[in-house]
């Protein structure tokens, strides 16, 4: 069930999330072709079509994963199934937050971003069910706490202050 992250001795994540992140990263494509390179428009700004094409599919599938999981959640009637879905979301969130700063898993940031976006929408804080809103707030709190801890660690690190 646990996948040892290459290059990190003490970091283990779920195999399912490692597979999901690997598949999402495989959808990102960059091209060295000059026809696809960004060009300046009339105002001198660079167009981001290349980035949209490169990351668009990863963003789409990440959003699809969270949206599908979160929309099924309120429809579950059995308490046991609800706990299982909550555990899957929680474990995926913890693993994505763990991998967020690792160079091997750049898509982890996209997973966290899309989960936060979906939790702020109708599948989370805007849901009619108060229980879902409460759990969405809990997940958003976990995300905010981890981001704040990372920010504080960077502020205290002498290496980053010298830059």
PDB file of C-alpha atoms in Angstrom:
ATOM      1  CA  UNK A   1       0.000   0.000   0.000  1.00  0.00           C
ATOM      2  CA  UNK A   2       2.901   2.397   0.585  1.00  0.00           C
ATOM      3  CA  UNK A   3       5.115   3.780  -2.140  1.00  0.00           C
ATOM      4  CA  UNK A   4       8.609   4.965  -1.162  1.00  0.00           C
ATOM      5  CA  UNK A   5       9.263   8.269  -2.886  1.00  0.00           C
ATOM      6  CA  UNK A   6      12.557   8.042  -4.830  1.00  0.00           C
ATOM      7  CA  UNK A   7      15.267  10.256  -3.401  1.00  0.00           C
ATOM      8  CA  UNK A   8      13.431  10.766  -0.119  1.00  0.00           C
ATOM      9  CA  UNK A   9      14.227   8.171   2.529  1.00  0.00           C
ATOM     10  CA  UNK A  10      11.434   8.888   4.967  1.00  0.00           C
ATOM     11  CA  UNK A  11       8.615   9.878   2.603  1.00  0.00           C
ATOM     12  CA  UNK A  12       5.953   7.293   1.827  1.00  0.00           C
ATOM     13  CA  UNK A  13       2.687   7.890   0.016  1.00  0.00           C
ATOM     14  CA  UNK A  14      -0.143   5.644  -1.073  1.00  0.00           C
ATOM     15  CA  UNK A  15       0.439   3.665  -4.250  1.00  0.00           C
ATOM     16  CA  UNK A  16      -2.928   4.827  -5.604  1.00  0.00           C
ATOM     17  CA  UNK A  17      -1.992   8.500  -5.324  1.00  0.00           C
ATOM     18  CA  UNK A  18       1.503   7.864  -6.718  1.00  0.00           C
ATOM     19  CA  UNK A  19      -0.098   6.178  -9.733  1.00  0.00           C
ATOM     20  CA  UNK A  20      -2.608   9.030 -10.138  1.00  0.00           C
ATOM     21  CA  UNK A  21       0.143  11.653  -9.986  1.00  0.00           C
ATOM     22  CA  UNK A  22       2.317   9.717 -12.436  1.00  0.00           C
ATOM     23  CA  UNK A  23      -0.593   9.450 -14.892  1.00  0.00           C
ATOM     24  CA  UNK A  24      -1.372  13.158 -14.527  1.00  0.00           C
ATOM     25  CA  UNK A  25       2.251  14.098 -15.098  1.00  0.00           C
ATOM     26  CA  UNK A  26       2.329  11.928 -18.206  1.00  0.00           C
ATOM     27  CA  UNK A  27      -0.418  14.061 -19.757  1.00  0.00           C
ATOM     28  CA  UNK A  28       1.771  17.181 -19.696  1.00  0.00           C
ATOM     29  CA  UNK A  29       3.542  17.723 -23.000  1.00  0.00           C
ATOM     30  CA  UNK A  30       6.082  20.327 -23.945  1.00  0.00           C
ATOM     31  CA  UNK A  31       7.239  20.903 -27.483  1.00  0.00           C
ATOM     32  CA  UNK A  32      10.464  22.423 -28.769  1.00  0.00           C
ATOM     33  CA  UNK A  33       8.754  23.268 -32.042  1.00  0.00           C
ATOM     34  CA  UNK A  34       8.958  26.990 -32.793  1.00  0.00           C
ATOM     35  CA  UNK A  35       5.417  26.990 -34.145  1.00  0.00           C
ATOM     36  CA  UNK A  36       4.159  26.305 -30.635  1.00  0.00           C
ATOM     37  CA  UNK A  37       6.414  28.811 -28.881  1.00  0.00           C
ATOM     38  CA  UNK A  38       4.657  31.807 -27.299  1.00  0.00           C
ATOM     39  CA  UNK A  39       4.562  34.966 -29.379  1.00  0.00           C
ATOM     40  CA  UNK A  40       4.167  38.540 -28.287  1.00  0.00           C
ATOM     41  CA  UNK A  41       0.817  40.103 -29.094  1.00  0.00           C
ATOM     42  CA  UNK A  42       0.234  43.761 -30.076  1.00  0.00           C
ATOM     43  CA  UNK A  43       0.611  44.955 -26.493  1.00  0.00           C
ATOM     44  CA  UNK A  44       3.925  43.109 -26.102  1.00  0.00           C
ATOM     45  CA  UNK A  45       2.498  40.491 -23.731  1.00  0.00           C
ATOM     46  CA  UNK A  46       3.389  36.850 -24.190  1.00  0.00           C
ATOM     47  CA  UNK A  47       0.513  34.533 -24.961  1.00  0.00           C
ATOM     48  CA  UNK A  48       0.170  31.495 -22.747  1.00  0.00           C
ATOM     49  CA  UNK A  49      -1.343  29.101 -25.266  1.00  0.00           C
ATOM     50  CA  UNK A  50       1.685  26.833 -24.911  1.00  0.00           C
ATOM     51  CA  UNK A  51       1.187  26.563 -21.166  1.00  0.00           C
ATOM     52  CA  UNK A  52      -2.529  26.055 -21.539  1.00  0.00           C
ATOM     53  CA  UNK A  53      -1.943  23.224 -23.980  1.00  0.00           C
ATOM     54  CA  UNK A  54       0.831  21.700 -21.895  1.00  0.00           C
ATOM     55  CA  UNK A  55      -0.958  21.760 -18.553  1.00  0.00           C
ATOM     56  CA  UNK A  56      -4.551  21.802 -19.753  1.00  0.00           C
ATOM     57  CA  UNK A  57      -5.033  18.054 -19.777  1.00  0.00           C
ATOM     58  CA  UNK A  58      -3.437  17.602 -16.337  1.00  0.00           C
ATOM     59  CA  UNK A  59      -5.652  20.364 -14.970  1.00  0.00           C
ATOM     60  CA  UNK A  60      -8.728  18.811 -16.582  1.00  0.00           C
ATOM     61  CA  UNK A  61      -8.094  15.317 -15.200  1.00  0.00           C
ATOM     62  CA  UNK A  62      -7.165  16.601 -11.748  1.00  0.00           C
ATOM     63  CA  UNK A  63     -10.380  18.587 -11.651  1.00  0.00           C
ATOM     64  CA  UNK A  64     -12.329  15.574 -12.933  1.00  0.00           C
ATOM     65  CA  UNK A  65     -10.882  13.362 -10.170  1.00  0.00           C
ATOM     66  CA  UNK A  66     -11.840  15.705  -7.331  1.00  0.00           C
ATOM     67  CA  UNK A  67     -15.164  16.777  -8.805  1.00  0.00           C
ATOM     68  CA  UNK A  68     -16.292  13.186  -9.342  1.00  0.00           C
ATOM     69  CA  UNK A  69     -15.233  12.154  -5.842  1.00  0.00           C
ATOM     70  CA  UNK A  70     -16.774  15.191  -4.161  1.00  0.00           C
ATOM     71  CA  UNK A  71     -20.077  15.052  -6.051  1.00  0.00           C
ATOM     72  CA  UNK A  72     -20.594  11.418  -5.136  1.00  0.00           C
ATOM     73  CA  UNK A  73     -20.018  12.111  -1.473  1.00  0.00           C
ATOM     74  CA  UNK A  74     -23.362  13.735  -0.532  1.00  0.00           C
ATOM     75  CA  UNK A  75     -25.244  11.013  -2.412  1.00  0.00           C
ATOM     76  CA  UNK A  76     -23.835   8.259  -0.192  1.00  0.00           C
ATOM     77  CA  UNK A  77     -26.398   7.194   2.382  1.00  0.00           C
ATOM     78  CA  UNK A  78     -24.496   4.580   4.377  1.00  0.00           C
ATOM     79  CA  UNK A  79     -22.276   5.996   7.114  1.00  0.00           C
ATOM     80  CA  UNK A  80     -19.573   3.414   6.423  1.00  0.00           C
ATOM     81  CA  UNK A  81     -19.257   4.447   2.772  1.00  0.00           C
ATOM     82  CA  UNK A  82     -19.199   8.109   3.795  1.00  0.00           C
ATOM     83  CA  UNK A  83     -16.297   7.432   6.164  1.00  0.00           C
ATOM     84  CA  UNK A  84     -14.465   5.569   3.408  1.00  0.00           C
ATOM     85  CA  UNK A  85     -14.830   8.465   0.968  1.00  0.00           C
ATOM     86  CA  UNK A  86     -13.716  10.928   3.633  1.00  0.00           C
ATOM     87  CA  UNK A  87     -10.684   8.726   4.387  1.00  0.00           C
ATOM     88  CA  UNK A  88      -9.766   8.559   0.680  1.00  0.00           C
ATOM     89  CA  UNK A  89      -9.963  12.348   0.368  1.00  0.00           C
ATOM     90  CA  UNK A  90      -8.029  12.867   3.600  1.00  0.00           C
ATOM     91  CA  UNK A  91      -5.261  10.414   2.639  1.00  0.00           C
ATOM     92  CA  UNK A  92      -4.964  11.867  -0.865  1.00  0.00           C
ATOM     93  CA  UNK A  93      -4.765  15.375   0.583  1.00  0.00           C
ATOM     94  CA  UNK A  94      -2.100  14.427   3.127  1.00  0.00           C
ATOM     95  CA  UNK A  95      -0.035  12.686   0.436  1.00  0.00           C
ATOM     96  CA  UNK A  96      -0.407  15.579  -2.020  1.00  0.00           C
ATOM     97  CA  UNK A  97       0.627  18.061   0.677  1.00  0.00           C
ATOM     98  CA  UNK A  98       3.599  15.842   1.525  1.00  0.00           C
ATOM     99  CA  UNK A  99       4.733  15.708  -2.111  1.00  0.00           C
ATOM    100  CA  UNK A 100       4.021  19.354  -2.842  1.00  0.00           C
ATOM    101  CA  UNK A 101       7.636  20.517  -2.517  1.00  0.00           C
ATOM    102  CA  UNK A 102       9.268  17.458  -4.056  1.00  0.00           C
ATOM    103  CA  UNK A 103      10.673  17.938  -7.566  1.00  0.00           C
ATOM    104  CA  UNK A 104       9.556  14.435  -8.592  1.00  0.00           C
ATOM    105  CA  UNK A 105       5.871  15.341  -8.145  1.00  0.00           C
ATOM    106  CA  UNK A 106       5.113  18.811  -9.546  1.00  0.00           C
ATOM    107  CA  UNK A 107       1.498  17.766 -10.153  1.00  0.00           C
ATOM    108  CA  UNK A 108       0.924  17.541  -6.378  1.00  0.00           C
ATOM    109  CA  UNK A 109       0.451  21.330  -6.314  1.00  0.00           C
ATOM    110  CA  UNK A 110      -2.185  21.009  -9.000  1.00  0.00           C
ATOM    111  CA  UNK A 111      -4.007  18.353  -6.956  1.00  0.00           C
ATOM    112  CA  UNK A 112      -4.049  20.615  -3.896  1.00  0.00           C
ATOM    113  CA  UNK A 113      -5.115  23.638  -5.947  1.00  0.00           C
ATOM    114  CA  UNK A 114      -7.993  21.799  -7.610  1.00  0.00           C
ATOM    115  CA  UNK A 115      -9.167  20.260  -4.347  1.00  0.00           C
ATOM    116  CA  UNK A 116      -9.229  23.690  -2.708  1.00  0.00           C
ATOM    117  CA  UNK A 117     -11.124  25.134  -5.676  1.00  0.00           C
ATOM    118  CA  UNK A 118     -13.698  22.358  -5.591  1.00  0.00           C
ATOM    119  CA  UNK A 119     -14.099  22.656  -1.818  1.00  0.00           C
ATOM    120  CA  UNK A 120     -14.812  26.366  -2.197  1.00  0.00           C
ATOM    121  CA  UNK A 121     -17.543  25.598  -4.732  1.00  0.00           C
ATOM    122  CA  UNK A 122     -20.854  23.767  -4.675  1.00  0.00           C
ATOM    123  CA  UNK A 123     -19.236  20.465  -3.665  1.00  0.00           C
ATOM    124  CA  UNK A 124     -17.863  21.990  -0.463  1.00  0.00           C
ATOM    125  CA  UNK A 125     -18.601  25.246   1.322  1.00  0.00           C
ATOM    126  CA  UNK A 126     -21.603  26.067  -0.870  1.00  0.00           C
ATOM    127  CA  UNK A 127     -23.205  22.645  -0.372  1.00  0.00           C
ATOM    128  CA  UNK A 128     -26.649  22.543   1.261  1.00  0.00           C
ATOM    129  CA  UNK A 129     -25.573  19.773   3.654  1.00  0.00           C
ATOM    130  CA  UNK A 130     -23.999  21.288   6.771  1.00  0.00           C
ATOM    131  CA  UNK A 131     -21.966  18.150   7.417  1.00  0.00           C
ATOM    132  CA  UNK A 132     -20.292  18.449   4.009  1.00  0.00           C
ATOM    133  CA  UNK A 133     -19.591  22.148   4.630  1.00  0.00           C
ATOM    134  CA  UNK A 134     -17.994  21.313   7.975  1.00  0.00           C
ATOM    135  CA  UNK A 135     -15.746  18.642   6.475  1.00  0.00           C
ATOM    136  CA  UNK A 136     -14.839  20.920   3.546  1.00  0.00           C
ATOM    137  CA  UNK A 137     -13.809  23.592   6.037  1.00  0.00           C
ATOM    138  CA  UNK A 138     -11.688  21.012   7.855  1.00  0.00           C
ATOM    139  CA  UNK A 139      -9.885  20.045   4.631  1.00  0.00           C
ATOM    140  CA  UNK A 140      -9.370  23.700   3.685  1.00  0.00           C
ATOM    141  CA  UNK A 141      -7.966  24.300   7.169  1.00  0.00           C
ATOM    142  CA  UNK A 142      -5.472  21.468   6.659  1.00  0.00           C
ATOM    143  CA  UNK A 143      -4.371  23.005   3.376  1.00  0.00           C
ATOM    144  CA  UNK A 144      -4.016  26.480   4.893  1.00  0.00           C
ATOM    145  CA  UNK A 145      -2.124  25.113   7.894  1.00  0.00           C
ATOM    146  CA  UNK A 146       0.391  23.267   5.711  1.00  0.00           C
ATOM    147  CA  UNK A 147       0.886  26.259   3.426  1.00  0.00           C
ATOM    148  CA  UNK A 148       1.420  28.512   6.440  1.00  0.00           C
ATOM    149  CA  UNK A 149       3.933  26.063   7.961  1.00  0.00           C
ATOM    150  CA  UNK A 150       5.841  25.947   4.659  1.00  0.00           C
ATOM    151  CA  UNK A 151       5.823  29.737   4.446  1.00  0.00           C
ATOM    152  CA  UNK A 152       7.136  30.033   7.979  1.00  0.00           C
ATOM    153  CA  UNK A 153       9.888  27.468   7.279  1.00  0.00           C
ATOM    154  CA  UNK A 154      11.012  29.450   4.228  1.00  0.00           C
ATOM    155  CA  UNK A 155      11.072  32.688   6.225  1.00  0.00           C
ATOM    156  CA  UNK A 156      13.293  31.085   8.873  1.00  0.00           C
ATOM    157  CA  UNK A 157      15.647  29.394   6.399  1.00  0.00           C
ATOM    158  CA  UNK A 158      18.838  31.406   5.965  1.00  0.00           C
ATOM    159  CA  UNK A 159      19.329  30.138   2.409  1.00  0.00           C
ATOM    160  CA  UNK A 160      16.129  31.792   1.182  1.00  0.00           C
ATOM    161  CA  UNK A 161      16.835  35.053   3.019  1.00  0.00           C
ATOM    162  CA  UNK A 162      20.168  35.412   1.218  1.00  0.00           C
ATOM    163  CA  UNK A 163      18.489  35.159  -2.169  1.00  0.00           C
TER     164      UNK A 163
END
